[in-house]
Every structure is written in structure tokens, then in C-alpha cells.
Tab-separated table of N, CA and C in Angstrom:
chain	number	residue	atom	x	y	z
A	172	MET	N	-20.051	63.859	65.653
A	172	MET	CA	-20.726	62.685	65.121
A	172	MET	C	-21.784	63.120	64.109
A	173	THR	N	-21.721	62.550	62.935
A	173	THR	CA	-22.664	62.884	61.882
A	173	THR	C	-23.894	61.992	61.985
A	174	ILE	N	-25.043	62.626	62.003
A	174	ILE	CA	-26.298	61.873	62.004
A	174	ILE	C	-26.659	61.582	60.558
A	175	LYS	N	-27.061	60.353	60.299
A	175	LYS	CA	-27.430	59.965	58.942
A	175	LYS	C	-28.684	59.106	59.002
A	176	GLN	N	-29.557	59.288	58.022
A	176	GLN	CA	-30.747	58.461	57.896
A	176	GLN	C	-30.438	57.320	56.940
A	177	SER	N	-31.134	56.208	57.126
A	177	SER	CA	-30.969	55.112	56.180
A	177	SER	C	-32.284	54.365	56.065
A	178	ALA	N	-32.474	53.759	54.902
A	178	ALA	CA	-33.658	52.942	54.658
A	178	ALA	C	-33.242	51.739	53.827
A	179	ASN	N	-33.776	50.588	54.187
A	179	ASN	CA	-33.535	49.355	53.433
A	179	ASN	C	-34.779	49.027	52.639
A	180	ILE	N	-34.602	48.809	51.337
A	180	ILE	CA	-35.721	48.498	50.441
A	180	ILE	C	-35.466	47.133	49.835
A	181	THR	N	-36.406	46.223	50.032
A	181	THR	CA	-36.331	44.903	49.419
A	181	THR	C	-37.005	44.977	48.052
A	182	VAL	N	-36.312	44.482	47.034
A	182	VAL	CA	-36.832	44.503	45.665
A	182	VAL	C	-37.254	43.078	45.323
A	183	ASP	N	-38.570	42.861	45.315
A	183	ASP	CA	-39.126	41.518	45.105
A	183	ASP	C	-40.521	41.675	44.517
A	184	GLY	N	-40.602	41.763	43.196
A	184	GLY	CA	-41.899	41.994	42.544
A	184	GLY	C	-42.414	43.396	42.785
A	185	GLY	N	-41.557	44.290	43.166
A	185	GLY	CA	-41.887	45.669	43.513
A	185	GLY	C	-40.914	46.123	44.587
A	186	TYR	N	-41.254	47.201	45.261
A	186	TYR	CA	-40.389	47.752	46.301
A	186	TYR	C	-41.093	47.681	47.648
A	187	GLN	N	-40.434	47.088	48.641
A	187	GLN	CA	-40.983	47.035	49.987
A	187	GLN	C	-39.975	47.638	50.959
A	188	PRO	N	-40.296	48.754	51.600
A	188	PRO	CA	-41.511	49.557	51.396
A	188	PRO	C	-41.412	50.391	50.113
A	189	ALA	N	-42.551	50.786	49.603
A	189	ALA	CA	-42.588	51.592	48.379
A	189	ALA	C	-42.564	53.086	48.700
A	190	LYS	N	-42.766	53.430	49.965
A	190	LYS	CA	-42.729	54.832	50.388
A	190	LYS	C	-41.707	54.966	51.518
A	191	ILE	N	-40.719	55.819	51.298
A	191	ILE	CA	-39.667	56.073	52.271
A	191	ILE	C	-39.830	57.512	52.751
A	192	VAL	N	-39.949	57.704	54.056
A	192	VAL	CA	-40.101	59.051	54.613
A	192	VAL	C	-38.788	59.442	55.291
A	193	LEU	N	-38.260	60.598	54.874
A	193	LEU	CA	-36.996	61.105	55.399
A	193	LEU	C	-37.176	62.528	55.912
A	194	LYS	N	-36.290	62.940	56.807
A	194	LYS	CA	-36.304	64.294	57.340
A	194	LYS	C	-35.390	65.170	56.484
A	195	ALA	N	-35.880	66.346	56.140
A	195	ALA	CA	-35.115	67.281	55.312
A	195	ALA	C	-33.843	67.711	56.020
A	196	GLY	N	-32.775	67.843	55.246
A	196	GLY	CA	-31.526	68.376	55.752
A	196	GLY	C	-30.617	67.377	56.446
A	197	VAL	N	-31.063	66.130	56.587
A	197	VAL	CA	-30.246	65.092	57.213
A	197	VAL	C	-29.797	64.120	56.120
A	198	PRO	N	-28.487	63.923	55.928
A	198	PRO	CA	-28.015	63.023	54.865
A	198	PRO	C	-28.709	61.652	54.958
A	199	ALA	N	-28.966	61.051	53.793
A	199	ALA	CA	-29.703	59.789	53.787
A	199	ALA	C	-29.147	58.812	52.757
A	200	ASP	N	-29.111	57.538	53.153
A	200	ASP	CA	-28.735	56.445	52.260
A	200	ASP	C	-29.936	55.525	52.068
A	201	LEU	N	-30.146	55.113	50.830
A	201	LEU	CA	-31.141	54.087	50.511
A	201	LEU	C	-30.384	52.851	50.064
A	202	THR	N	-30.702	51.706	50.664
A	202	THR	CA	-30.055	50.460	50.274
A	202	THR	C	-31.103	49.544	49.658
A	203	PHE	N	-30.900	49.235	48.371
A	203	PHE	CA	-31.804	48.364	47.621
A	203	PHE	C	-31.192	46.968	47.555
A	204	THR	N	-31.985	45.942	47.895
A	204	THR	CA	-31.530	44.560	47.786
A	204	THR	C	-32.549	43.779	46.970
A	205	ARG	N	-32.123	43.337	45.790
A	205	ARG	CA	-33.008	42.556	44.900
A	205	ARG	C	-32.900	41.085	45.276
A	206	VAL	N	-34.037	40.469	45.629
A	206	VAL	CA	-34.032	39.079	46.086
A	206	VAL	C	-34.721	38.130	45.111
A	207	SER	N	-35.236	38.662	44.008
A	207	SER	CA	-35.893	37.829	43.004
A	207	SER	C	-35.410	38.249	41.623
A	208	ASP	N	-35.210	37.273	40.731
A	208	ASP	CA	-34.759	37.637	39.385
A	208	ASP	C	-35.920	37.786	38.412
A	209	ALA	N	-37.143	37.801	38.917
A	209	ALA	CA	-38.322	37.966	38.060
A	209	ALA	C	-38.501	39.433	37.672
A	210	GLY	N	-38.954	39.653	36.452
A	210	GLY	CA	-39.323	40.988	36.024
A	210	GLY	C	-38.150	41.879	35.664
A	211	CYS	N	-38.435	43.180	35.644
A	211	CYS	CA	-37.484	44.176	35.145
A	211	CYS	C	-36.872	44.978	36.286
A	212	LEU	N	-36.757	44.373	37.447
A	212	LEU	CA	-36.309	45.108	38.624
A	212	LEU	C	-34.798	45.036	38.842
A	213	ASP	N	-34.051	44.750	37.768
A	213	ASP	CA	-32.591	44.652	37.913
A	213	ASP	C	-31.904	46.012	37.836
A	214	GLN	N	-32.698	47.080	37.783
A	214	GLN	CA	-32.161	48.433	37.802
A	214	GLN	C	-33.160	49.332	38.527
A	215	VAL	N	-32.643	50.326	39.233
A	215	VAL	CA	-33.501	51.337	39.866
A	215	VAL	C	-32.931	52.699	39.504
A	216	HIS	N	-33.830	53.649	39.245
A	216	HIS	CA	-33.353	54.984	38.901
A	216	HIS	C	-34.347	56.041	39.346
A	217	SER	N	-33.831	57.253	39.483
A	217	SER	CA	-34.666	58.403	39.805
A	217	SER	C	-34.022	59.647	39.217
A	218	ALA	N	-34.702	60.260	38.264
A	218	ALA	CA	-34.201	61.519	37.710
A	218	ALA	C	-34.272	62.611	38.777
A	219	ALA	N	-35.329	62.597	39.582
A	219	ALA	CA	-35.524	63.626	40.608
A	219	ALA	C	-34.445	63.573	41.682
A	220	LEU	N	-33.996	62.361	42.023
A	220	LEU	CA	-32.973	62.202	43.064
A	220	LEU	C	-31.580	61.986	42.479
A	221	LYS	N	-31.494	62.001	41.161
A	221	LYS	CA	-30.212	61.933	40.441
A	221	LYS	C	-29.411	60.670	40.741
A	222	PHE	N	-30.062	59.505	40.594
A	222	PHE	CA	-29.306	58.259	40.709
A	222	PHE	C	-29.847	57.216	39.745
A	223	SER	N	-28.978	56.305	39.377
A	223	SER	CA	-29.318	55.136	38.581
A	223	SER	C	-28.356	54.040	39.020
A	224	ARG	N	-28.897	52.874	39.314
A	224	ARG	CA	-28.045	51.809	39.854
A	224	ARG	C	-28.538	50.462	39.350
A	225	ASP	N	-27.604	49.634	38.886
A	225	ASP	CA	-27.914	48.242	38.596
A	225	ASP	C	-28.067	47.511	39.928
A	226	LEU	N	-28.962	46.525	39.956
A	226	LEU	CA	-29.212	45.775	41.179
A	226	LEU	C	-28.908	44.296	40.964
A	227	PRO	N	-27.650	43.890	41.159
A	227	PRO	CA	-27.317	42.469	41.048
A	227	PRO	C	-28.095	41.688	42.114
A	228	LEU	N	-28.458	40.470	41.790
A	228	LEU	CA	-29.252	39.635	42.693
A	228	LEU	C	-28.528	39.430	44.025
A	229	ASN	N	-29.249	39.667	45.114
A	229	ASN	CA	-28.758	39.446	46.488
A	229	ASN	C	-27.494	40.227	46.845
A	230	GLN	N	-27.285	41.367	46.191
A	230	GLN	CA	-26.134	42.222	46.510
A	230	GLN	C	-26.653	43.631	46.818
A	231	PRO	N	-26.697	43.997	48.095
A	231	PRO	CA	-27.207	45.324	48.464
A	231	PRO	C	-26.461	46.443	47.729
A	232	GLN	N	-27.223	47.406	47.244
A	232	GLN	CA	-26.661	48.565	46.542
A	232	GLN	C	-27.165	49.816	47.244
A	233	THR	N	-26.230	50.654	47.690
A	233	THR	CA	-26.596	51.847	48.454
A	233	THR	C	-26.382	53.097	47.620
A	234	VAL	N	-27.379	53.980	47.665
A	234	VAL	CA	-27.271	55.290	47.034
A	234	VAL	C	-27.511	56.354	48.103
A	235	THR	N	-26.797	57.450	47.989
A	235	THR	CA	-27.001	58.581	48.883
A	235	THR	C	-27.912	59.573	48.176
A	236	VAL	N	-28.937	60.040	48.884
A	236	VAL	CA	-29.895	60.960	48.269
A	236	VAL	C	-29.835	62.316	48.963
A	237	ASP	N	-30.113	63.335	48.184
A	237	ASP	CA	-30.125	64.710	48.666
A	237	ASP	C	-31.459	64.974	49.365
A	238	THR	N	-31.406	65.391	50.616
A	238	THR	CA	-32.636	65.671	51.366
A	238	THR	C	-32.773	67.162	51.674
A	239	SER	N	-32.093	68.007	50.924
A	239	SER	CA	-32.109	69.441	51.224
A	239	SER	C	-33.438	70.107	50.845
A	240	THR	N	-34.209	69.489	49.963
A	240	THR	CA	-35.466	70.078	49.523
A	240	THR	C	-36.635	69.162	49.879
A	241	PRO	N	-37.592	69.639	50.684
A	241	PRO	CA	-38.777	68.820	50.986
A	241	PRO	C	-39.593	68.550	49.724
A	242	GLY	N	-40.281	67.413	49.712
A	242	GLY	CA	-41.142	67.065	48.587
A	242	GLY	C	-41.228	65.565	48.413
A	243	GLU	N	-41.901	65.150	47.341
A	243	GLU	CA	-42.025	63.735	46.995
A	243	GLU	C	-41.239	63.480	45.724
A	244	PHE	N	-40.397	62.437	45.763
A	244	PHE	CA	-39.484	62.154	44.669
A	244	PHE	C	-39.632	60.688	44.262
A	245	PRO	N	-40.092	60.433	43.030
A	245	PRO	CA	-40.309	59.053	42.600
A	245	PRO	C	-39.013	58.340	42.219
A	246	PHE	N	-39.036	57.010	42.358
A	246	PHE	CA	-38.004	56.157	41.779
A	246	PHE	C	-38.709	54.981	41.130
A	247	SER	N	-38.046	54.312	40.193
A	247	SER	CA	-38.698	53.221	39.475
A	247	SER	C	-37.670	52.244	38.926
A	248	CYS	N	-38.191	51.128	38.408
A	248	CYS	CA	-37.334	50.135	37.764
A	248	CYS	C	-36.872	50.679	36.413
A	249	GLY	N	-35.993	49.958	35.775
A	249	GLY	CA	-35.425	50.408	34.510
A	249	GLY	C	-36.440	50.607	33.398
A	250	MET	N	-37.565	49.869	33.460
A	250	MET	CA	-38.593	49.991	32.422
A	250	MET	C	-39.765	50.854	32.878
A	251	ASP	N	-39.636	51.500	34.021
A	251	ASP	CA	-40.685	52.373	34.564
A	251	ASP	C	-42.024	51.654	34.722
A	252	MET	N	-41.963	50.407	35.206
A	252	MET	CA	-43.188	49.634	35.447
A	252	MET	C	-43.500	49.515	36.943
A	253	PHE	N	-42.472	49.580	37.788
A	253	PHE	CA	-42.648	49.490	39.232
A	253	PHE	C	-42.119	50.776	39.850
A	254	PHE	N	-42.881	51.309	40.807
A	254	PHE	CA	-42.553	52.622	41.343
A	254	PHE	C	-42.503	52.626	42.861
A	255	GLY	N	-41.715	53.551	43.375
A	255	GLY	CA	-41.683	53.874	44.785
A	255	GLY	C	-41.464	55.366	44.888
A	256	LYS	N	-41.463	55.882	46.120
A	256	LYS	CA	-41.197	57.310	46.268
A	256	LYS	C	-40.510	57.576	47.592
A	257	VAL	N	-39.727	58.645	47.575
A	257	VAL	CA	-39.088	59.167	48.766
A	257	VAL	C	-39.828	60.449	49.119
A	258	VAL	N	-40.293	60.539	50.352
A	258	VAL	CA	-40.959	61.740	50.839
A	258	VAL	C	-40.007	62.408	51.821
A	259	VAL	N	-39.595	63.634	51.478
A	259	VAL	CA	-38.706	64.400	52.342
A	259	VAL	C	-39.567	65.437	53.062
A	260	GLN	N	-39.631	65.309	54.396
A	260	GLN	CA	-40.469	66.186	55.199
A	260	GLN	C	-39.629	67.247	55.895
A	261	PRO	N	-40.189	68.458	55.999
A	261	PRO	CA	-39.449	69.544	56.683
A	261	PRO	C	-39.231	69.218	58.162
């Protein structure tokens, strides 16, 4: 049985929660659900975590993130106005 971490992030005028804490070395999925069409939150991306995803309204979008390296990894909206971070702990 494979153990996997997951986090649900609601996108509504920002990211709730804006800080996701994960354990290093355990595969992890982040699921973003945009519930408001206000602002520039129709896309989320992270160069550090190597993902970019469009966020259609009310349609959960899941990305798998690499947790092999501990640290703090930012993510943001398409215009880099709203931010969150993934903290990978040893």
C-alpha cells in the first residue's frame, strides 16, 4: 500500500490555506478548487515545484509535487499577485 499525502486548497480571493506542510519523501497531491471568478486566480503555477495549471471555476485540479527535497516552495496565480507556499519538512 502506497502512502500519499494530499492537501485541498480553496482558491477564493487568495489561497486557503496559503501554507501547506508536507513530509519529505512521501508523494503528495495538491488539489486546487477555484470557487470565485474574481481576480487573476484562474491559473496557478510554481517554477520551484515544476507545475502550471489552469483552474476552471468549480473544477478541482490536482497536481503531484516532488517532496524529495526539504524546503519552502512558493506558488502563485498567473499574474504573481497572490501567493502560497509548500513547506516540505524532513
